[in-house]
Coordinates of C-alpha atoms in Angstrom, one line a residue:
X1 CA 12.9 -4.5 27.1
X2 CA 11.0 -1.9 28.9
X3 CA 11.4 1.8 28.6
X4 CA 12.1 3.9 31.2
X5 CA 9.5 6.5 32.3
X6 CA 11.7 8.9 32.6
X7 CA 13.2 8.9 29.8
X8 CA 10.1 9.3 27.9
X9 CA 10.4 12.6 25.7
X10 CA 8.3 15.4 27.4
X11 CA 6.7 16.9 24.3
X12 CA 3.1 15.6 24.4
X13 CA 2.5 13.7 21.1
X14 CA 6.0 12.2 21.2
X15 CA 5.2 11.3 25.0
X16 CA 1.9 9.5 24.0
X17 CA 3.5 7.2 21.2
X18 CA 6.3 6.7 23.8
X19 CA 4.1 5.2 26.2
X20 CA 2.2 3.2 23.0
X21 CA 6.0 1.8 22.2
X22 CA 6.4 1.2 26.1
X23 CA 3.3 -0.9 26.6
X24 CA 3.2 -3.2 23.3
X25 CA 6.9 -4.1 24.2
X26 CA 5.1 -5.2 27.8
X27 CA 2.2 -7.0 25.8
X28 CA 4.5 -8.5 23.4
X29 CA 6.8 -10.0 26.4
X30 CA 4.3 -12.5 27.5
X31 CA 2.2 -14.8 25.0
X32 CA -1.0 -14.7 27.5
X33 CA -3.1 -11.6 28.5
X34 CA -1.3 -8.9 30.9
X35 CA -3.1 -7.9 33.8
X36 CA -3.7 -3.8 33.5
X37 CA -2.1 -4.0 37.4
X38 CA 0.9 -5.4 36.2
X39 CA 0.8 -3.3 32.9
X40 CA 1.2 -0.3 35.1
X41 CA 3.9 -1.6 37.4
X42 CA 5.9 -2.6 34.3
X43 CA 5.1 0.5 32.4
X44 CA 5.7 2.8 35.6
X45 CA 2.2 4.2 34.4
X46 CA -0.3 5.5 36.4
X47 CA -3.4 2.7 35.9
X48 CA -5.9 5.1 34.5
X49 CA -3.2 6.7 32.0
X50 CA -2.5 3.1 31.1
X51 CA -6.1 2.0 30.9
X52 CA -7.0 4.8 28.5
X53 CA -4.1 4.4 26.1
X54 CA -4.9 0.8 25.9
X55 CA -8.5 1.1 25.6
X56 CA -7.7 3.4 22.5
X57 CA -5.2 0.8 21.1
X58 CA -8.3 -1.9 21.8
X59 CA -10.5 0.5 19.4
X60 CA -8.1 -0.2 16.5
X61 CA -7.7 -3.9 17.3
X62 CA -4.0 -3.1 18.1
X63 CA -4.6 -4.8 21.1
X64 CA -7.7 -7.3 22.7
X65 CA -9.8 -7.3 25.9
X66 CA -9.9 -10.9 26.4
X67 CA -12.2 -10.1 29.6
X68 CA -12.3 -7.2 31.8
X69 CA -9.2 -5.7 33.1
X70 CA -6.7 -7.2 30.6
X71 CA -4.9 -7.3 27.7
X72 CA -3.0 -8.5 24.3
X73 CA -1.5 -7.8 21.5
X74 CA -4.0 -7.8 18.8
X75 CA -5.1 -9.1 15.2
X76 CA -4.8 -5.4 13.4
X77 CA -0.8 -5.8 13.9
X78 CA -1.0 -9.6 12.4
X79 CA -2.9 -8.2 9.5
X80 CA -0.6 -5.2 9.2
X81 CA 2.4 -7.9 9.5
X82 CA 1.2 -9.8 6.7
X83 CA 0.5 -7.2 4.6
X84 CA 4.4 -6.1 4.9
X85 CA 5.6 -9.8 4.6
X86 CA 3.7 -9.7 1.4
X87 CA 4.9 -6.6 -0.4
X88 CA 8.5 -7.9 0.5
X89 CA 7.2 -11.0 -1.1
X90 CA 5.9 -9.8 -4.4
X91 CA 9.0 -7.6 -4.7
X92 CA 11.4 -10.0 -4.0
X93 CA 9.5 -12.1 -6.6
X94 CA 9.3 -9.4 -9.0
X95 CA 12.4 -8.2 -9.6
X96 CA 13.7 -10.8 -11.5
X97 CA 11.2 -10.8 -14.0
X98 CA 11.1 -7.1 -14.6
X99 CA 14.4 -6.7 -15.3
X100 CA 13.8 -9.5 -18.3
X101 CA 10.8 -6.7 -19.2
X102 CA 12.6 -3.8 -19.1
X103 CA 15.9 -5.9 -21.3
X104 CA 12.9 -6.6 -23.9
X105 CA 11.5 -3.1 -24.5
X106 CA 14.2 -0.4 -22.7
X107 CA 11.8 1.3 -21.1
X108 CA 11.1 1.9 -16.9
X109 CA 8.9 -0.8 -15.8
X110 CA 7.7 -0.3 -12.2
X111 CA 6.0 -2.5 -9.4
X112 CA 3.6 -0.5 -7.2
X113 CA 1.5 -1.7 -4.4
X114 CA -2.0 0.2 -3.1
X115 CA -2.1 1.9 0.4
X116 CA -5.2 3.5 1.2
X117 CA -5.9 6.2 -1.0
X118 CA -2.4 6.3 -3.1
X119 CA -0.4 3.8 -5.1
X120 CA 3.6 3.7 -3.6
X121 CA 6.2 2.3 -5.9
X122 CA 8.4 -0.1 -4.0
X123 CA 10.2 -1.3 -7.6
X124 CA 11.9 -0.1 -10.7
X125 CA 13.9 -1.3 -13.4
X126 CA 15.0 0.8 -15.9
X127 CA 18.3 2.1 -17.3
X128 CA 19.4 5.7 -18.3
X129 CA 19.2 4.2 -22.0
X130 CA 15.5 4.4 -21.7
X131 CA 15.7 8.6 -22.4
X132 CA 12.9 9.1 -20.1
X133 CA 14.1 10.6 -16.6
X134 CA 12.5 8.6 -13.9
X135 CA 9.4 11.0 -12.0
X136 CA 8.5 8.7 -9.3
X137 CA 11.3 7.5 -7.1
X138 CA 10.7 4.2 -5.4
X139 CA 8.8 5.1 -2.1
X140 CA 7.3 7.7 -4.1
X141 CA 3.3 7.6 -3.9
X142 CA 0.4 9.1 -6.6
X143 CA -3.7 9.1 -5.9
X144 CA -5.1 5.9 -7.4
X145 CA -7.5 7.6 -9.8
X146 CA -4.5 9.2 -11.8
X147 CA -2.3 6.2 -12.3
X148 CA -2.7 3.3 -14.5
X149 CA -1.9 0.7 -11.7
X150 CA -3.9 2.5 -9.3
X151 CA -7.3 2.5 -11.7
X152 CA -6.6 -1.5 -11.2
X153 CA -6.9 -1.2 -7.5
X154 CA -9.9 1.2 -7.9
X155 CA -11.3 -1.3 -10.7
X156 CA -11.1 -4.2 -8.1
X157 CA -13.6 -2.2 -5.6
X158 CA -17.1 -2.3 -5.9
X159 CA -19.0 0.9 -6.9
X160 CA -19.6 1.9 -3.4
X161 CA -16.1 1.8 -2.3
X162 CA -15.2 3.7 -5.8
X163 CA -17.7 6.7 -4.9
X164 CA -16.5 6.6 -1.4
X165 CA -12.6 7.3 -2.5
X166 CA -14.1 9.9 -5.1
X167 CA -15.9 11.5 -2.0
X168 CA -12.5 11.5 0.2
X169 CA -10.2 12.3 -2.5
X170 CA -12.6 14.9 -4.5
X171 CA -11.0 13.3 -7.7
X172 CA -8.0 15.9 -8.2
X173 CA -6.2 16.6 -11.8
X174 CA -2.3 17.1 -11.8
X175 CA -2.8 17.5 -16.1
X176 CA -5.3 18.5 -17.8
X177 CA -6.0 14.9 -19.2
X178 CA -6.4 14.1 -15.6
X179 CA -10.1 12.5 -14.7
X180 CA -11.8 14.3 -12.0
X181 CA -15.0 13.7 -12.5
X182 CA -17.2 10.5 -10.7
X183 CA -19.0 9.4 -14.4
X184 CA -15.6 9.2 -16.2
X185 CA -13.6 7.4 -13.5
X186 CA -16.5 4.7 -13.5
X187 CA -16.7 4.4 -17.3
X188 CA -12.3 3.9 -17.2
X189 CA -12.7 1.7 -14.5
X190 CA -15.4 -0.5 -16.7
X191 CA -13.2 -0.7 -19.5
X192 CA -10.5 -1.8 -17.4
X193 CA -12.2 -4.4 -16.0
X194 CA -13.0 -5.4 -19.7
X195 CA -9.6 -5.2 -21.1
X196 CA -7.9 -6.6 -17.7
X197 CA -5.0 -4.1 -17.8
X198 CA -5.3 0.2 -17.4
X199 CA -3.8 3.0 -18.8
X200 CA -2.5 6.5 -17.5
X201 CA -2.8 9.0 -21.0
X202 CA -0.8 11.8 -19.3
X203 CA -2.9 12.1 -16.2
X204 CA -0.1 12.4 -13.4
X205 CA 2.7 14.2 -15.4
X206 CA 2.4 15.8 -19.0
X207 CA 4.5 14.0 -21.6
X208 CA 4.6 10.3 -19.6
X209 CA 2.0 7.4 -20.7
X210 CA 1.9 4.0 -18.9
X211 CA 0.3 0.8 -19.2
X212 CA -0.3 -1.5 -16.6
X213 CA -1.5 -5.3 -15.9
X214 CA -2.6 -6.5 -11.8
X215 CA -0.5 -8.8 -9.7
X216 CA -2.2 -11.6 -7.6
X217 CA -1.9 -13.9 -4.5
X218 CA -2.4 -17.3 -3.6
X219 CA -6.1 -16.2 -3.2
X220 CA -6.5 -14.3 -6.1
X221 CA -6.4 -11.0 -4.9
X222 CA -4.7 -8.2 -6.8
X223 CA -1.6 -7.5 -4.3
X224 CA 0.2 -5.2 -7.1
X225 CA 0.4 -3.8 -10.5
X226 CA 3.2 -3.8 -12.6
X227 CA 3.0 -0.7 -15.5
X228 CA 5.3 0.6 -18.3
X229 CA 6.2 4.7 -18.5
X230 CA 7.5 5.7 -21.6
X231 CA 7.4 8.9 -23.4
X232 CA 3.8 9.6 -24.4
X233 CA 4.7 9.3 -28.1
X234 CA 6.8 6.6 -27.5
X235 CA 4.2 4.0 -25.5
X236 CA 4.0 1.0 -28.0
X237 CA 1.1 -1.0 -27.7
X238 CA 3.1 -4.3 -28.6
X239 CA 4.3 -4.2 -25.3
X240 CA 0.9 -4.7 -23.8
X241 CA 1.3 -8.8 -24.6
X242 CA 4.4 -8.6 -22.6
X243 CA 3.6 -6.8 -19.8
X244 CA 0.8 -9.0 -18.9
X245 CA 2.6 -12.0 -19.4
X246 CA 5.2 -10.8 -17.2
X247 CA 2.4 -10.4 -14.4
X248 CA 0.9 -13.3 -15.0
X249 CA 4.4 -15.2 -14.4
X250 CA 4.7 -13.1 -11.5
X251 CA 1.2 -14.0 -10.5
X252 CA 1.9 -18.2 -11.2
X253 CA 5.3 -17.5 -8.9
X254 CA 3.1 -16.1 -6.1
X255 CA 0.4 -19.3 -6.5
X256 CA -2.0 -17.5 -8.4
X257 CA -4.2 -20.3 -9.7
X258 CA -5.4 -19.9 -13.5
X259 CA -2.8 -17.8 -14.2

């Protein structure tokens, strides 16, 4: 359905991701490239405000130039797509198993999944038995580097990639067992490419440890990592076994092969 022009809000920023909403609705209407003349009269856009907000999208690969003077929706929103369909997918396949986890050892076991920089927990199950409050919420996000299941995301780049985040990021502590320095992260990461699961030793809150083992795909690729907080003095390293078995069943369940 197309917007209205004028009822587009009038505060710049809002008015320029109105008239992004506005023509991907007209994009997404027809399965074959738009014309930018008949972008405009459906849009009620002036051509050239039309043309530069599209050619911005086309930078992105939000939308295609199939040839001069038209347009599509394009492959950056199929990957984006995907990549949703897939968290949805390894939660929904999750949960079941790590509530069998968390019966096992009463303590929070979580399900977190990497965007960009940060890891974002998007499942939990624990119980108030476990006597550890909970200090991420699902939804709640932490920098990779300070996290166990985000030192298996970081572990999965190559070097380059790892001293590009540590470049971004500039590798900051929350604790003062918190690794901020480039040499340290890269010797962790080693070792967790060695051991195939990662730890967080009090490096995002004082008085919390985790463990965590990596969640895979159909191809193989590490979608998500599943972890155990517990009270640092409390961590057991017994449940290491489980955990990973856990993932591994949750791997299988996704059509992981090998696992």
């Amino acid at each position: 359905m197309t917007r209205r022009p004028d009822l587009i809000p009038t505060h710049p920023s809002v008015q320029v991701i109105a008239r992004i909403f506005t023509l991907m609705d007209v994009l997404a209407s027809r399965e074959e490239a738009v014309s930018l003349k008949e972008i405009s009269e459906k849009t009620g856009l002036h051509p050239s405000t039309a043309h530069r907000i599209l050619n911005d999208l086309a930078i992105g690969r939000y939308v295609d130039r199939p040839e001069p003077g038209s347009y599509r929706l394009g492959m950056r929103l199929l990957e984006l797509g995907n990549l949703v369909k897939a968290r949805l997918s390894v939660r929904d396949t999750a949960l079941g198993p790590m509530r069998e986890l968390h019966k096992l050892i009463q303590q929070p076991v979580n399900l977190s999944v990497r965007q960009g920089d940060e890891i974002v927990y998007v499942e939990r199950a624990y119980s108030e038995r476990s006597g550890m409050q909970v200090v991420r919420a699902i939804g709640g996000h932490a920098p990779l580097h300070l996290t166990s299941v985000g030192k298996l995301f970081l572990a999965a780049d190559d070097p380059q990639r790892v001293r590009a985040y540590a470049t971004r990021t500039g590798l900051m502590g929350n604790t003062t067992n918190s690794i901020t320095q480039l040499l340290t992260l890269e010797r962790e990461l080693q070792q967790c490419r060695q051991l195939g699961s990662a730890r967080d030793n009090e490096e995002l809150e004082l008085g919390v440890r985790c463990m965590a083992a990596g969640i895979y795909n159909d191809q193989g690729r590490l979608v998500a990592g599943l972890s155990i907080s517990a009270p640092a003095d409390r961590l057991d390293e017994g449940w290491l076994p489980k955990l990973q078995a856990t993932a591994d069943a949750i791997s299988r369940a996704l059509g992981c092969p090998g696992k």
